[in-house]
XYZ file of C-alpha atoms in Angstrom:
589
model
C -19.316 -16.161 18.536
C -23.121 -16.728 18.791
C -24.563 -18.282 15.727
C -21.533 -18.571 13.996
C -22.182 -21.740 12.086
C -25.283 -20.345 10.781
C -24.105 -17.064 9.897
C -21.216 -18.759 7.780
C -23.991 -20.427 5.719
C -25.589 -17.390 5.349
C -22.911 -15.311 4.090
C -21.910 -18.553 1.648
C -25.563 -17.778 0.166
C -25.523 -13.939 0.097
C -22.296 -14.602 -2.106
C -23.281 -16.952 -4.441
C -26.355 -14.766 -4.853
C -25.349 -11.859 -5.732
C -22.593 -13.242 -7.885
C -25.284 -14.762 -9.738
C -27.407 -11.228 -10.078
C -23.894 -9.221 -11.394
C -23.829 -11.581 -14.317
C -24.402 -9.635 -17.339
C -28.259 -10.049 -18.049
C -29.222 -12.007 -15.401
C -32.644 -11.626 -13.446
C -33.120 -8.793 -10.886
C -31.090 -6.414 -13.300
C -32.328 -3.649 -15.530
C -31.216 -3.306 -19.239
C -31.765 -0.522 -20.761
C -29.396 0.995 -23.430
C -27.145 3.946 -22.539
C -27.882 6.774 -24.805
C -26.817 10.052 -23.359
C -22.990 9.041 -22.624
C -21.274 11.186 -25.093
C -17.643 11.874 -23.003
C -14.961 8.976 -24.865
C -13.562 8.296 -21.213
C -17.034 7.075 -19.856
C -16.900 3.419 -19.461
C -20.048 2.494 -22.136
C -18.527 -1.654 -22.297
C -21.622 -3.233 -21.010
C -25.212 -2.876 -21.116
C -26.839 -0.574 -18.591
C -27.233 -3.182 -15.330
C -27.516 -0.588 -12.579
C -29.453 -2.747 -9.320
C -32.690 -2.381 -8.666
C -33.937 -1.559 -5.066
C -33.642 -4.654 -2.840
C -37.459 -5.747 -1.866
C -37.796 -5.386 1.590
C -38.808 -8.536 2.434
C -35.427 -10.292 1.086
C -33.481 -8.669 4.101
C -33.689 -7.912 8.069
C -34.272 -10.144 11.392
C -34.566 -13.131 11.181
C -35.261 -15.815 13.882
C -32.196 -16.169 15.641
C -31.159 -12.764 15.990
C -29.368 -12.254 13.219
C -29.718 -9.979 10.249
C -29.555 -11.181 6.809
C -28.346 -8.253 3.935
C -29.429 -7.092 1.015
C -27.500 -9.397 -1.765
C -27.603 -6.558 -3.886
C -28.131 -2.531 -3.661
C -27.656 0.218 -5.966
C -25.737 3.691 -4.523
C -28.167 4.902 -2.231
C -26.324 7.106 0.879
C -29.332 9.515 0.925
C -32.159 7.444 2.248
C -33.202 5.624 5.465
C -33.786 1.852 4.690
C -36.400 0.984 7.927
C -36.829 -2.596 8.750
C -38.844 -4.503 11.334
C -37.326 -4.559 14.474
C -34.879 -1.374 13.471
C -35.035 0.923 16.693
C -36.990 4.152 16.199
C -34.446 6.543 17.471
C -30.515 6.818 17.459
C -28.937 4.825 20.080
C -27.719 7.836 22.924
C -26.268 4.789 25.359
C -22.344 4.006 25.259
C -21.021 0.333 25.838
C -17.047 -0.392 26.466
C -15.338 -3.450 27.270
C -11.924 -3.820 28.533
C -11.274 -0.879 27.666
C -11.306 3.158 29.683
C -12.222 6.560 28.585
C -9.310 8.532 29.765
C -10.522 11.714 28.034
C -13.643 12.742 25.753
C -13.554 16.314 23.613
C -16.519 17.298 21.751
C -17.963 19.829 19.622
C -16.850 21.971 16.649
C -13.366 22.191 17.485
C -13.172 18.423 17.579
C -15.478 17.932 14.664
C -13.520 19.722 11.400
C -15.828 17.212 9.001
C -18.964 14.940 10.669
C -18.213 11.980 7.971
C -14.099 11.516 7.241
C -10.767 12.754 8.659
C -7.017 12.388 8.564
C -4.639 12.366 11.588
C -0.905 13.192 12.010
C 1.563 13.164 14.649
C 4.222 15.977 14.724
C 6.452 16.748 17.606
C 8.037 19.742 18.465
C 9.932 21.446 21.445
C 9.176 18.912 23.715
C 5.260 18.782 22.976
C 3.230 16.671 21.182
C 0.410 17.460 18.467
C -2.229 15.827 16.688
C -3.376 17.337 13.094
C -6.941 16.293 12.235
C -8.258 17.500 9.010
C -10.126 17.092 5.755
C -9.985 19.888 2.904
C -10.687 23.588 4.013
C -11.295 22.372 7.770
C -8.432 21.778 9.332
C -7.352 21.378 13.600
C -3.898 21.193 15.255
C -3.613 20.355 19.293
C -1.605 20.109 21.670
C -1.994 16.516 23.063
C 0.953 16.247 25.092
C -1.443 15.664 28.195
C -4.040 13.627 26.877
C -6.187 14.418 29.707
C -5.898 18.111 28.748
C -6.058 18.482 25.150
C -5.467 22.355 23.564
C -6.674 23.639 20.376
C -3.483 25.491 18.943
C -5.034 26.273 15.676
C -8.286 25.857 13.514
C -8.480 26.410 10.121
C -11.839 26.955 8.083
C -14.031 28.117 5.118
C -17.142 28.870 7.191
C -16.527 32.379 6.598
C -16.982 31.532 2.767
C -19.232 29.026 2.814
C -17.307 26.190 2.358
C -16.316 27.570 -1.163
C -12.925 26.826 -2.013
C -12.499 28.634 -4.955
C -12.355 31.650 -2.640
C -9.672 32.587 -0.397
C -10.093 34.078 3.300
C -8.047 33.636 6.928
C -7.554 30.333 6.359
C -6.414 29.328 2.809
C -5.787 31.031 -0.461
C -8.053 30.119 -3.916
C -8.103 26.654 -4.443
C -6.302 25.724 -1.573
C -7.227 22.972 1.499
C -5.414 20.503 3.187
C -5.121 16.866 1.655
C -4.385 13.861 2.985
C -1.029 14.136 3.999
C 2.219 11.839 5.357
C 4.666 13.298 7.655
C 8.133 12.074 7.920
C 11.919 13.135 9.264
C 13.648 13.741 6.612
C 17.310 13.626 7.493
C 18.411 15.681 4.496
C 16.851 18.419 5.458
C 17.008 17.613 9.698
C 13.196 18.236 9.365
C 9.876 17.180 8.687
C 8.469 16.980 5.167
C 4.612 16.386 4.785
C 3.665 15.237 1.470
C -0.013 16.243 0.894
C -2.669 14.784 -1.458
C -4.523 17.409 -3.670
C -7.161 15.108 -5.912
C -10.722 15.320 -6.918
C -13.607 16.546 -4.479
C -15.851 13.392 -4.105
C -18.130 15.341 -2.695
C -19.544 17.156 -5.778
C -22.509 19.027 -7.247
C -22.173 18.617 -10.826
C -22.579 14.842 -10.888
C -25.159 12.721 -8.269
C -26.454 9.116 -8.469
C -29.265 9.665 -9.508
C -29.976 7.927 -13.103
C -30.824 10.824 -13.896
C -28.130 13.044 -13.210
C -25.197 10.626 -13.264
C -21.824 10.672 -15.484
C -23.680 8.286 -17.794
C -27.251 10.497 -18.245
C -25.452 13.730 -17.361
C -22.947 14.888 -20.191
C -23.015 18.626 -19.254
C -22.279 17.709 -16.037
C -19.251 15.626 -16.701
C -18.238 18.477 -19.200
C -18.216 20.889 -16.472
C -16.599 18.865 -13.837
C -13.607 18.041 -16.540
C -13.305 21.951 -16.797
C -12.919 22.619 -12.919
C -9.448 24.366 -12.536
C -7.155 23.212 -9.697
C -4.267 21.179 -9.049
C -4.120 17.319 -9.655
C -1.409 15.730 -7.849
C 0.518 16.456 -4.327
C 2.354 19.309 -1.924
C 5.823 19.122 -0.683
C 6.140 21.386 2.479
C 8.913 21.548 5.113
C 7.879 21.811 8.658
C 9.143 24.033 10.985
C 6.283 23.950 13.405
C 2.636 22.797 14.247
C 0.918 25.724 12.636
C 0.477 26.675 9.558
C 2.269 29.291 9.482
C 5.693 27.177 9.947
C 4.573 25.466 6.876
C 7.127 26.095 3.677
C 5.984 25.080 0.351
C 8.760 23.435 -1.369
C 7.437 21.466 -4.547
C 4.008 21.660 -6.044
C 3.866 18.616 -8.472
C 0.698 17.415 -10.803
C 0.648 13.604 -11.781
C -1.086 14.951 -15.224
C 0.561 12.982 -17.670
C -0.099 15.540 -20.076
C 1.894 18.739 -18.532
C 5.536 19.114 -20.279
C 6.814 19.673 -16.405
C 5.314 18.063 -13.395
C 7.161 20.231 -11.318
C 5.710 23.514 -13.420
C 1.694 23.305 -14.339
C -1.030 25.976 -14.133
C -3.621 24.864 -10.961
C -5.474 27.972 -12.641
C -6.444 25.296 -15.151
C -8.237 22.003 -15.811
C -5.488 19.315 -15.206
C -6.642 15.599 -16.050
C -7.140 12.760 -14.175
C -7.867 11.900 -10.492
C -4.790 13.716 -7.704
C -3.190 11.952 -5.770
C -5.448 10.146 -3.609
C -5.380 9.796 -0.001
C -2.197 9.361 2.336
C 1.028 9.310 0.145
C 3.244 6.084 1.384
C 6.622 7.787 2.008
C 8.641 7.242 5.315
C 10.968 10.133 4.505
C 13.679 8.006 2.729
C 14.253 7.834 -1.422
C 10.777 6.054 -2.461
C 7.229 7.171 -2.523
C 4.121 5.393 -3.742
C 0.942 7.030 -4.459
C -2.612 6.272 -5.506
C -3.646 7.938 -8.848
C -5.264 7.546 -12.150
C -2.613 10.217 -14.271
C -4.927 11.177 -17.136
C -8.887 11.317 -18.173
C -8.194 7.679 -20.098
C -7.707 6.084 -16.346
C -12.058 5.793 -16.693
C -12.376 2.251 -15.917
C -15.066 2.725 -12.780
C -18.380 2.302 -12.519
C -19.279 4.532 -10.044
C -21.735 7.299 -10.840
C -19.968 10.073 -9.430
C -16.679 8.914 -10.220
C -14.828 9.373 -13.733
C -11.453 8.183 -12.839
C -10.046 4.816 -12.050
C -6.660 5.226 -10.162
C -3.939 2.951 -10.380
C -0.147 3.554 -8.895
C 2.942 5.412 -9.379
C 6.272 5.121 -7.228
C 8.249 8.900 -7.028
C 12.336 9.255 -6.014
C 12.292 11.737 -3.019
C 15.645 11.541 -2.671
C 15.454 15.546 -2.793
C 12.003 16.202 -1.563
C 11.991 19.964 -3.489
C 12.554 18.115 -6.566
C 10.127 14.793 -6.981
C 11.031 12.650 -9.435
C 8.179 9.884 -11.810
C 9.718 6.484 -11.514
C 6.824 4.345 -13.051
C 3.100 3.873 -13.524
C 1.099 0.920 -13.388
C -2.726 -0.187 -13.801
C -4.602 -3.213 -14.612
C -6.250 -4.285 -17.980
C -9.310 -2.752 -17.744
C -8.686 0.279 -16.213
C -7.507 2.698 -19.358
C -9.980 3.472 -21.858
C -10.084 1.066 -24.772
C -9.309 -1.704 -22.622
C -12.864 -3.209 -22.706
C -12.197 -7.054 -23.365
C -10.320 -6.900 -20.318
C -13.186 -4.741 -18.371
C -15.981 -6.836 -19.689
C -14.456 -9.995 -17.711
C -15.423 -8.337 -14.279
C -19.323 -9.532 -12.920
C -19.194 -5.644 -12.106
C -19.421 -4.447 -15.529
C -22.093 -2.204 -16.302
C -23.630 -2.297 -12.458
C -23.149 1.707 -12.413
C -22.249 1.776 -8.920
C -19.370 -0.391 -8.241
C -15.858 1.952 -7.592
C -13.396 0.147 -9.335
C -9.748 1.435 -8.823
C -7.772 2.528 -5.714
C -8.736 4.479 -2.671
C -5.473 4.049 -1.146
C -1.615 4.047 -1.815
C 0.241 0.193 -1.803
C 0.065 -1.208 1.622
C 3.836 -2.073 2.337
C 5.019 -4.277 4.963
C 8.246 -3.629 4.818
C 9.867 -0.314 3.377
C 11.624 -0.790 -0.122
C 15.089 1.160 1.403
C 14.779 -1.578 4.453
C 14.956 -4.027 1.975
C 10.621 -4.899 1.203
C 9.685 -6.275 -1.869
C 5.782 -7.258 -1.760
C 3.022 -4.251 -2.075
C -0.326 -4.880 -1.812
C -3.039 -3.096 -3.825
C -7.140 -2.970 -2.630
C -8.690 -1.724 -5.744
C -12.409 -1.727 -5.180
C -14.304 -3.463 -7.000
C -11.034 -4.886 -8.798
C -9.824 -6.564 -6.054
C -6.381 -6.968 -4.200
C -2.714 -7.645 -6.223
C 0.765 -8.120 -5.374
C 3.371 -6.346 -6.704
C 6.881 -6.810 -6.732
C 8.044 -3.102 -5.660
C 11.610 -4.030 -5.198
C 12.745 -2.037 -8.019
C 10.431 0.957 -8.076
C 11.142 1.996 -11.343
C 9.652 -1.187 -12.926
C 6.903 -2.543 -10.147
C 5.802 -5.637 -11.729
C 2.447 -7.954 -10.775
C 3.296 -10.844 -9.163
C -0.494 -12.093 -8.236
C -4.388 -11.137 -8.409
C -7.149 -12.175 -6.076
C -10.898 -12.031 -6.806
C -13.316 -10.446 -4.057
C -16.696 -11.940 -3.493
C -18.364 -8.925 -5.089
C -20.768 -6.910 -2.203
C -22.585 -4.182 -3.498
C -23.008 -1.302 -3.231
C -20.706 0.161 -0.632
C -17.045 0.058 -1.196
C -15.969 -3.217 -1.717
C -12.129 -3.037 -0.996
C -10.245 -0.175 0.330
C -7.721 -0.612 3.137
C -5.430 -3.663 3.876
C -3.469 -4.092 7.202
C 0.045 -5.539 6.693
C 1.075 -4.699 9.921
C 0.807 -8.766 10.714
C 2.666 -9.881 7.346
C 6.013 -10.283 8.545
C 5.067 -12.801 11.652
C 2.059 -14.738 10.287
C 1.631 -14.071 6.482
C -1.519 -12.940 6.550
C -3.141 -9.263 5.262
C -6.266 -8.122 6.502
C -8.070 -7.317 3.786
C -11.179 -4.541 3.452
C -14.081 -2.135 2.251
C -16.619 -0.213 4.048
C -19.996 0.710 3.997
C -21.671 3.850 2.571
C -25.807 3.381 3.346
C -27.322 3.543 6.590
C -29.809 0.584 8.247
C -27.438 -2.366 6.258
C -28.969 -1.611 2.968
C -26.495 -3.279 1.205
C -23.987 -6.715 1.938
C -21.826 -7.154 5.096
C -18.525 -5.580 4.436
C -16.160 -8.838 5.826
C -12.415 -8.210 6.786
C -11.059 -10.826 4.993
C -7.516 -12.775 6.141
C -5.788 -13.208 3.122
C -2.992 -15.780 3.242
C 0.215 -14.080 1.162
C 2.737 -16.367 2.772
C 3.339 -17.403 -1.047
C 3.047 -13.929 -2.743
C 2.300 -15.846 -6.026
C -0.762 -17.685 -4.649
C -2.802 -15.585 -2.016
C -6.086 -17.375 -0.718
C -8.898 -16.330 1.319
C -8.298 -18.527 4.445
C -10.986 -16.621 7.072
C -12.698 -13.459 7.905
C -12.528 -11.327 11.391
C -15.861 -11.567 13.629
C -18.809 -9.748 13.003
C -19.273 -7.372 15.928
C -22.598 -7.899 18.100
C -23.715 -5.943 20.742
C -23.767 -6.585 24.567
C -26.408 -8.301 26.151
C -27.435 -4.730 28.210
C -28.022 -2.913 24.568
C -31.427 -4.185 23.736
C -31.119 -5.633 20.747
C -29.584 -8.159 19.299
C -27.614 -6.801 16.248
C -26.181 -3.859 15.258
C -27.780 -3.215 12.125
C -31.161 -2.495 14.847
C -28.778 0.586 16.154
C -29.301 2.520 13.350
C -26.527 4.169 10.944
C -23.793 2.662 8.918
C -22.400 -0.389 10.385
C -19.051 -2.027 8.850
C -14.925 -1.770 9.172
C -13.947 1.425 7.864
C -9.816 1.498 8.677
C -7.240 0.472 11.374
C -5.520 4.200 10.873
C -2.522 4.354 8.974
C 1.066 3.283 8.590
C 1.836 6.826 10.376
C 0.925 6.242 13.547
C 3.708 7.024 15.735
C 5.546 3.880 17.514
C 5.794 0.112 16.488
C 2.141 -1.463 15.718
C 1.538 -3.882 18.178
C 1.865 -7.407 17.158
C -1.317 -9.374 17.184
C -3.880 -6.560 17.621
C -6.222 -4.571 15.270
C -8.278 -1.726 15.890
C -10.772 -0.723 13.338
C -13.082 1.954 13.721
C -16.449 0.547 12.918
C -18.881 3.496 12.466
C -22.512 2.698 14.846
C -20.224 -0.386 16.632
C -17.825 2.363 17.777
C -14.224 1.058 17.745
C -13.399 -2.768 17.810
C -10.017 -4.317 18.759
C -9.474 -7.767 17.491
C -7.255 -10.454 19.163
C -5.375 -12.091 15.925
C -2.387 -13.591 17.923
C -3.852 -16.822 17.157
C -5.239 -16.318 13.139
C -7.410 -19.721 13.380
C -9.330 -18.164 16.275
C -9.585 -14.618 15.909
C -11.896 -12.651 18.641
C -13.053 -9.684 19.254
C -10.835 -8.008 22.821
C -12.142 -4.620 23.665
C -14.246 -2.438 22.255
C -15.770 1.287 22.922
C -19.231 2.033 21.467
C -19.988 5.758 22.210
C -23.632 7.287 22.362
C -24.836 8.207 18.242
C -24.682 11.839 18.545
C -23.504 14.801 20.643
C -25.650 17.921 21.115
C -24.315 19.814 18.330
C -24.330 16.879 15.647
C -26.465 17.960 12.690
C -29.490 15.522 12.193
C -28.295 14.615 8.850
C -24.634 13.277 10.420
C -26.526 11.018 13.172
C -25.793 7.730 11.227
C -22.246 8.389 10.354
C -20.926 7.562 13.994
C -17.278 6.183 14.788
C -15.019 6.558 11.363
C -12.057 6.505 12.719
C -9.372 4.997 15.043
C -5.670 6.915 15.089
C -3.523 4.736 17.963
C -0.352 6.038 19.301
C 1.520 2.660 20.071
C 4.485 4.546 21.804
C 1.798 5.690 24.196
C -0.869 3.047 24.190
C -3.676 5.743 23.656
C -6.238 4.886 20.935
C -7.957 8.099 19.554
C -11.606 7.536 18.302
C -12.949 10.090 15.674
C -16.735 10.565 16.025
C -19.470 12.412 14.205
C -19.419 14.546 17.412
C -15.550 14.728 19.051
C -13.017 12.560 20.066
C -12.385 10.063 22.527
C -8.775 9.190 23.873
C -9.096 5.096 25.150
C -6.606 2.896 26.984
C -6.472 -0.614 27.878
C -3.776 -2.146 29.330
C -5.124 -5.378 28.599
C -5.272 -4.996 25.111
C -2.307 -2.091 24.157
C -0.496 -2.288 27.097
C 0.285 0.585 30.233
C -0.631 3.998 29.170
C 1.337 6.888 28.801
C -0.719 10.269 29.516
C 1.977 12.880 29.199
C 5.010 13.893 27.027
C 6.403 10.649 25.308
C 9.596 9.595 25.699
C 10.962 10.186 22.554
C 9.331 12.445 19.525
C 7.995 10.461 16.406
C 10.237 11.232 13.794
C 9.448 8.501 11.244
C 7.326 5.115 10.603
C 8.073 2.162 12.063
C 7.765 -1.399 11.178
């Protein structure tokens, strides 16, 4: 890698720096006194340190080629951040390597949100489908010939305006679809999708704005807490790809304070956060999910954010019937725990998201005899738990991050390598446009000795070909940084050695990691910025995703303006275009 030596230096200084500007009252901070928090479960611990703007000069080009980052940015996702030597317009060229386009579907159909979606695999009757979704919109196709890819089914709001308190076609009253698992269950001889219903991020009542924020914004916060709906997850059976075939069979809040779980009013306020994003279950007894179970889960700085989730594992031994096993957090996270939440260089930033994102990340399933769960908690960093007994899941380690911020500073880990070298890949992702803020590294975290996990390296920052025209990616324009490398549900055995990760304007990246000491960059597919039907406002938001279908060897890339469907022998092995061999029934490890 060009530059390397260089750029380690650099990022060794960009560390130490801005751990030195998130120490309570240092230089470069502001310090003013919160007054208009009034809300018990708004973290009010330490003095009012939000960042100041980076000056302009601190950050861009430099001399070799590279860019150097902002040490330190407050939440800014609305603005452009212009540098010298930034290129004036989106990027409409495409660059690939090792890698082949076998298919390319845009527009509306292929587009159900411009910034974020979730994938599933379902088969049925011989064919293969492909859910893609996020709240109201929702797509199913056919993808049994990847070449020729059907829409079987779209489900929307547009009729509504997006408004989900009203029902139409599509959905009833507060209904969408959340992020969901799907796994055989053989109890039933079916599949059971257990879908995430948690707070919209994406809200009107709250912004980050000083101004208007959940520390300067009390009404706001007031009416956000009042917001009927359900807090927690779905249990449907599947007898089909359509919606239609869906059958409801549990709806279950994680409110701590409803008498029944299994009984609450969605026509209400319920506390706390939902479950957040894909459930863990691989349709066997245990499930783990992301959630902060009450309003007192408020350790999180973020300014549109008022809960901090932690964990709970569920028996699904009867999937109609969900049973609470346990509930953990770390100090800090539950109001009143602020000697705890003062130790973290975070406190009082208001912008850091502190809590998980995700469910554990488990390399092995409990029922198949796992122990070790990982955690990536934002701005908290990454434990190990001991899961082996879900009814008591116990911390066996913490690791510190090198705080970067803003953007999110840890949110997915891949343990698909764990059980061959040891090592997790460990993540966050970007949320401003033009590198306004630190590099988001994938770290390779050492867990070989659950009790002692190290930083031992970081995956290759991605540069652009020679033919591109400039030099770094940050020049390209939009967000650039690791978002995911899909999910545990992709269907098939993940390939040993290889990671995909969808990396927004550098399109997706495959990494070599067969050798951890020398980890490169294998193939990679950088589509054009925007289609012709990509709102302005989306340009920046480019390649979020990567869903790979490693009984097939097809990588599907989620865009800001359709999908892609990629092979490469080289790097996943001979393609399969048409029907798989066998259906995906459940994850494997």
């Amino acid at each position: 890698m060009r530059n390397l030596r260089s750029r380690a230096a650099l990022a060794t200084a960009v560390v130490a720096t801005a751990a030195t500007l998130l120490v309570p009252g240092a230089p470069g901070t502001t310090a003013t006194a919160s007054t208009a928090i009034t809300d018990p479960d708004i973290p009010d611990v330490c003095q009012d340190r939000r960042p100041v703007p980076a000056d302009p000069g601190a950050y861009g080009m430099q001399l070799d080629g590279s860019f150097r980052h902002p040490a330190l940015t407050p939440v800014d996702e609305e603005h452009e951040h212009s540098f010298p030597g930034r290129n004036k317009d989106y990027d409409t060229r495409s660059y690939i390597k090792n890698m082949k386009v076998e298919a390319a579907y845009e527009g509306p159909d292929f587009t159900p949100d411009y910034f974020h979606t979730w994938q599933n695999i379902v088969d049925f009757g011989g064919r293969r489908y492909m859910f893609q979704y996020d709240r109201s919109e929702g797509r199913v196709y056919d993808i049994t010939d990847v070449k020729k890819v059907t829409v079987v089914e779209k489900m929307t709001r547009e009729d509504v305006g997006g408004d989900e308190s009203k029902g139409n076609g599509s959905w009833a009253p507060g209904d969408y679809w959340g992020a969901s698992t799907i796994q055989w269950n053989k109890k039933l001889g079916a599949y059971v999708m257990v879908q995430s219903f948690e707070d919209k991020r994406q809200i009107s009542e709250l912004t980050d704005d000083p101004a208007h924020d959940k520390y300067s914004n009390p009404e706001g916060v007031k009416k956000l807490r009042a917001k009927p709906g359900l807090k927690g997850f779905k249990v449907f059976r599947l007898d089909g790809p359509r919606k239609k075939d869906w059958k409801l069979l549990a709806t279950v809040s994680t409110d701590s304070t409803q008498k029944d779980p299994l009984a609450s009013d969605p026509a209400t306020a319920q506390q706390g956060s939902g479950s957040l994003d894909v459930p863990y279950w691989t349709g066997g007894t245990y499930m783990f999910i992301a959630t902060a179970p009450n309003d007192t889960y408020s350790g999180t700085e973020y300014p549109t954010n008022l809960h901090s989730a932690g964990y709970q594992s569920w028996d699904m031994s009867d999937p109609a019937h969900p049973k609470l096993l346990d509930t953990w957090h770390l100090p800090g996270q539950l109001t009143g725990e602020d000697a705890a939440y003062a130790k973290n260089p975070r406190c009082g930033n208001r912008t850091s998201w502190m809590g998980a994102r995700m469910p554990l990340f488990i390399p092995k399933p409990v029922e198949d005899g796992g122990r070790y769960a990982f955690a990536a908690m934002g701005g908290y960093g990454l434990t190990v738990l001991d899961i082996s007994d879900p009814a008591d899941m116990k911390t066996v380690s913490h690791l510190d991050l090198p705080p970067s911020v803003s953007g999110t500073e840890g949110d997915n880990i891949d343990v698909s390598q764990y059980e061959k070298t040891g090592l997790v890949y460990y993540s966050g992702y970007p949320l401003t446009e033009d590198c306004y803020e630190p590099y988001k590294d994938v770290y390779q975290i050492d867990a070989r000795d659950p009790k002692n996990p190290r930083v031992v390296g970081a995956l290759p920052r991605p540069t652009p070909p020679r033919t591109a025209g400039f030099q770094d990616f940050c020049q390209r324009r939009g967000s650039f940084g690791p978002k995911r490398t899909g999910y545990y549900t992709n269907p098939g055995k993940h390939e040993a050695g290889v990671l995909g990760y969808g990396f927004y304007n550098a399109g997706v990246q495959f990494f070599d990691v067969s050798d951890p000491a020398k980890p490169e960059i294998d193939a990679y597919f950088v589509p054009k910025a925007y289609g012709s039907q990509t709102p302005d406002y989306a340009y920046g938001n480019q390649t979020h995703g990567v869903f790979v279908e490693w009984d097939r060897n097809i990588a599907w890339v989620l865009t800001n303006h359709g999908i892609y469907a990629l092979s490469s022998p080289k790097v996943l092995g001979k393609p399969h275009l048409t029907r798989p061999e066998k259906p995906f029934r459940n994850s494997e490890f």
